[in-house]
Amino acid sequence: MKAYNPHEIEPRMQLDWEEKGIYSIDETSPAPRKYVLEMLPYPSGDIHMGHVSNYTYGDLVARYSRMKGYNVLHPMGWDAFGLPAENAAIKHHSHPAVWTYDNIDTQRASFKVMGFSYDWDRTVSTCDPEYYRWGQWIFLEFWKRGLVERRNSPVNWCPSCNTVLANEQVIGGRCWRCDSEVEKRDLTQWYFKITDYAQELLDDLDKLAGWPENVKQQQANWIGRSEGANVDFELVDVDGTTPTGEMITVFTTRADTLFGCSFFVLAPEYAGLEALVAGTPHEQEVMEFAEAAKKVSAVERAQGDREKHGVFTGRYVLNPVNGEKVPIWVADYVVADYGTGAVMAVPCGDERDFEFARKYELPIIPIILGEDDPLFEQLKDEKARVVTEVDWDAAYDAQGILVQSGEYTGMVGGKHSPAEEAIVAFLEKEGKGKRTVEFRLRDWLISRQRYWGNPIPAIHCPKCGVVPVPEEDLPVRLPEDIDLAAGETLATHESFARTTCPQCGGEARRETDTMDTFTCSSWYYMRYCDPHNDQAPFSKERINAWMPVDQYIGGIEHAILHLLYSRFFTKALRDMGMLDFDEPFTNLLCQGMVLDAHGEVMSKSKGNVVSPEEMIDAYGADTVRVAMLFMGPPDKEKLWNENGLEGMYKFLNKIWRQVHDLVGKAGDDTYYAGDAAAVDEAQVQAAVDKLLRERHRVVGKVSDDIERNQYNTAVAAIMELSNATGEFLRKTSPEMRTDDSKAAEVARDVAETICKLLAVMAPHFTDELWREALGHEQSIHLEEWPEYDEKLAVADEVELAVQVNGKIKAHIMVAADAADEDILTIAKGAVASALEGKSIVKEIVVPKRLVNLVVK
């Protein structure tokens, strides 16, 4: 028997697979289709442990599905635009395209070394003009349908990346890429109107039965549907005496608390703030405060535990339910991204308002109380205000009974309460409010002020305004001769920026912002279905044939960004008549992060990165793959352990030897070391029966584990089959395993079964065994998944422990379906000496495990 040598086997097998094209898609195949996809990587250089785990999981599912009879689409590509490439190119005095395509070549080679079963003919790189042309086409189609808007508004600005960010790209007040603190700036930018689909994006989460609940909850929270009312507060003139007829509208879910509104708060970014304070004594102080507050991110300002700051504007509004004047403040705990950027402050019922009122000595009016509150008896019948200040430690934000609330006093208050409904009805009748629904989700800001991205296909004409680039002129190509190191941008690259207007023919300038890279990754999975189409992004026939994706695999960090944007694109393209489904991904697996041995995230700066290349050089790709699968459940964090790699290499060598031994090719390396003539026939029959039973049980277990994405326990089950195989080999002779006996039949079947089960995990290793040891001509990856019989997986007999007062005294063998009374008879006989002189007070039978006799 030749030794297992992964470094000789793996490149040879990879070349064989590529030459024979065994992973290429046959569009004419009558087999049922399955689309297995891992999130496409960013080409940042060598692959890392995250790549190894993510793509090994996907490859296992793809290989398993093929063996189960599916025509499997399993493509790969690169999310190739973006700031990291641009910055790296500047640093290395290169061009982003050169840097990106070099890294793509490096990663492609690494993926091939890992043996991943991709159809490389369907490769997509988002920076290829033939791909981003269709991204521009989709932009124009969105524009035609009112899903694109260009407007001036406060935006998130990363001073390090020198570009704007979408709300979803600000995490904890910092840039998702570089971790710099994000600022607010007023800029004119391009938006996709994802808010048009807010309700459907929320409702259709219920359709995603194959998604993790935590991902769906994150999306639901981000979309943030709130039912409430828009309430109009009339502005009082600068003198504070006369109503102006001008309204400031707030959104509230608690209109029932209007009688407790003691001050009014505007966000620092509120659009009408400058005009509101113009010419007043407070103008300078307010505007200076607003500018300072804008430098603190909206996320950070919205955090409840942050100290709150504000200034009085000198202006007032009138409370619409009682006509009282309410002072207007500007505060940094209010953000413009939710509601209208204006808030009616009710400090008795909102903790943030309460803290602000305490700090600035503003009134706290109790208008909703629990019946156990000491104030309740005093105020339960009061319709006019009696108490305007309370000595509380915190706000009362629970449901309660309204007090000091005019005709609504005594009604139950809270969200969707009788009081809330009655007061909203009054506001609507008086024309001072309206029932409405508000969403936390905001339109997707897609403008980026960087070079390495998909150019926005728009032209600015001094005569015609902003006009779309004609479809026949797509793609708008990035200029290759740009000098980024010298600080040149698309805006200063005159040969790119200068153009003519397609409507009037006059001089014009191109839009020099590029699109957010997430616009590229929001539809790439669709292009895989029809990657060479030069007439459209994809044909409707092909995309409906393959999609939605059956199994999608990637990181939990994309729960909001990529996954939400992809769902939006799918729904918008559906409404354009380009496809016939509602959701892009039927099943989603979010893999856990691979940590170092100390539980820390691997990073180059920490010096704790484990290189997959080094491990492959030492043990081969198959060992790395199976070790990764065995580390733990795919959706949980995993600690990398070098010892696990060594152990897995030994396991594969054990399997290598066992398969050869099962078919009589082990030679001197056979497990059997006895005299063939001395083999006990009864012992052999028992070993054959047990191995056959284990073969069927393990095939069922591995199949079920893979279907449930429990790959680590699938590996463990194969190890159990290997252990049973070792026992069988030690009790049977090589001659017995190669004659016409039942033992030989089972030996051959188990050898082939082990190879097939491991084929989805260790593809090179098993294909070599399949051809070299088992003598098959075609690749194991063209074979069918092994079948199993549940009846044969059940043991005829089971071993039970017999306890007396909880201590094991004997072991017995009983029929698997034996009745409890028969089991007890056998058990009592086995421990008769321990029962002498004692009385049995309790008899316990735990099926297939033990018998416990309690005596005294």
PDB file of C-alpha atoms in Angstrom, residues 22-24 36-39 41 51 54-56 58-59 62-63 66 74-78 108 111-112 115-123:
ATOM      1  CA  ILE A  22     -16.860  18.056 -13.928  1.00  0.00           C
ATOM      2  CA  TYR A  23     -18.131  21.194 -12.131  1.00  0.00           C
ATOM      3  CA  SER A  24     -19.394  23.013 -15.219  1.00  0.00           C
ATOM      4  CA  VAL A  36     -25.496  27.027  -3.615  1.00  0.00           C
ATOM      5  CA  LEU A  37     -23.625  30.268  -3.004  1.00  0.00           C
ATOM      6  CA  GLU A  38     -21.141  31.788  -0.586  1.00  0.00           C
ATOM      7  CA  MET A  39     -20.879  35.569  -0.307  1.00  0.00           C
ATOM      8  CA  PRO A  41     -14.963  37.869  -1.255  1.00  0.00           C
ATOM      9  CA  HIS A  51     -12.357  32.331   3.675  1.00  0.00           C
ATOM     10  CA  ASN A  54     -17.010  30.070   4.622  1.00  0.00           C
ATOM     11  CA  TYR A  55     -16.037  28.441   1.350  1.00  0.00           C
ATOM     12  CA  THR A  56     -15.460  24.982   2.826  1.00  0.00           C
ATOM     13  CA  GLY A  58     -20.383  26.070   0.784  1.00  0.00           C
ATOM     14  CA  ASP A  59     -18.319  23.499  -1.072  1.00  0.00           C
ATOM     15  CA  ALA A  62     -22.563  21.935  -3.276  1.00  0.00           C
ATOM     16  CA  ARG A  63     -20.818  18.552  -3.462  1.00  0.00           C
ATOM     17  CA  ARG A  66     -24.598  17.028  -6.658  1.00  0.00           C
ATOM     18  CA  HIS A  74     -21.919  26.892  -7.513  1.00  0.00           C
ATOM     19  CA  PRO A  75     -20.096  29.986  -8.862  1.00  0.00           C
ATOM     20  CA  MET A  76     -17.436  32.344  -7.542  1.00  0.00           C
ATOM     21  CA  GLY A  77     -16.523  35.972  -8.180  1.00  0.00           C
ATOM     22  CA  TRP A  78     -15.087  39.066  -6.546  1.00  0.00           C
ATOM     23  CA  ARG A 108      -8.354  32.259  -7.437  1.00  0.00           C
ATOM     24  CA  PHE A 111      -9.354  28.588  -4.002  1.00  0.00           C
ATOM     25  CA  LYS A 112      -8.222  26.051  -6.590  1.00  0.00           C
ATOM     26  CA  GLY A 115     -10.281  22.130  -4.199  1.00  0.00           C
ATOM     27  CA  PHE A 116     -13.471  24.186  -4.197  1.00  0.00           C
ATOM     28  CA  SER A 117     -15.914  22.950  -6.843  1.00  0.00           C
ATOM     29  CA  TYR A 118     -16.691  26.192  -8.687  1.00  0.00           C
ATOM     30  CA  ASP A 119     -17.862  26.623 -12.240  1.00  0.00           C
ATOM     31  CA  TRP A 120     -15.077  29.053 -13.134  1.00  0.00           C
ATOM     32  CA  ASP A 121     -16.692  29.871 -16.489  1.00  0.00           C
ATOM     33  CA  ARG A 122     -19.282  31.929 -14.558  1.00  0.00           C
ATOM     34  CA  THR A 123     -16.793  34.136 -12.700  1.00  0.00           C
TER      35      THR A 123
END
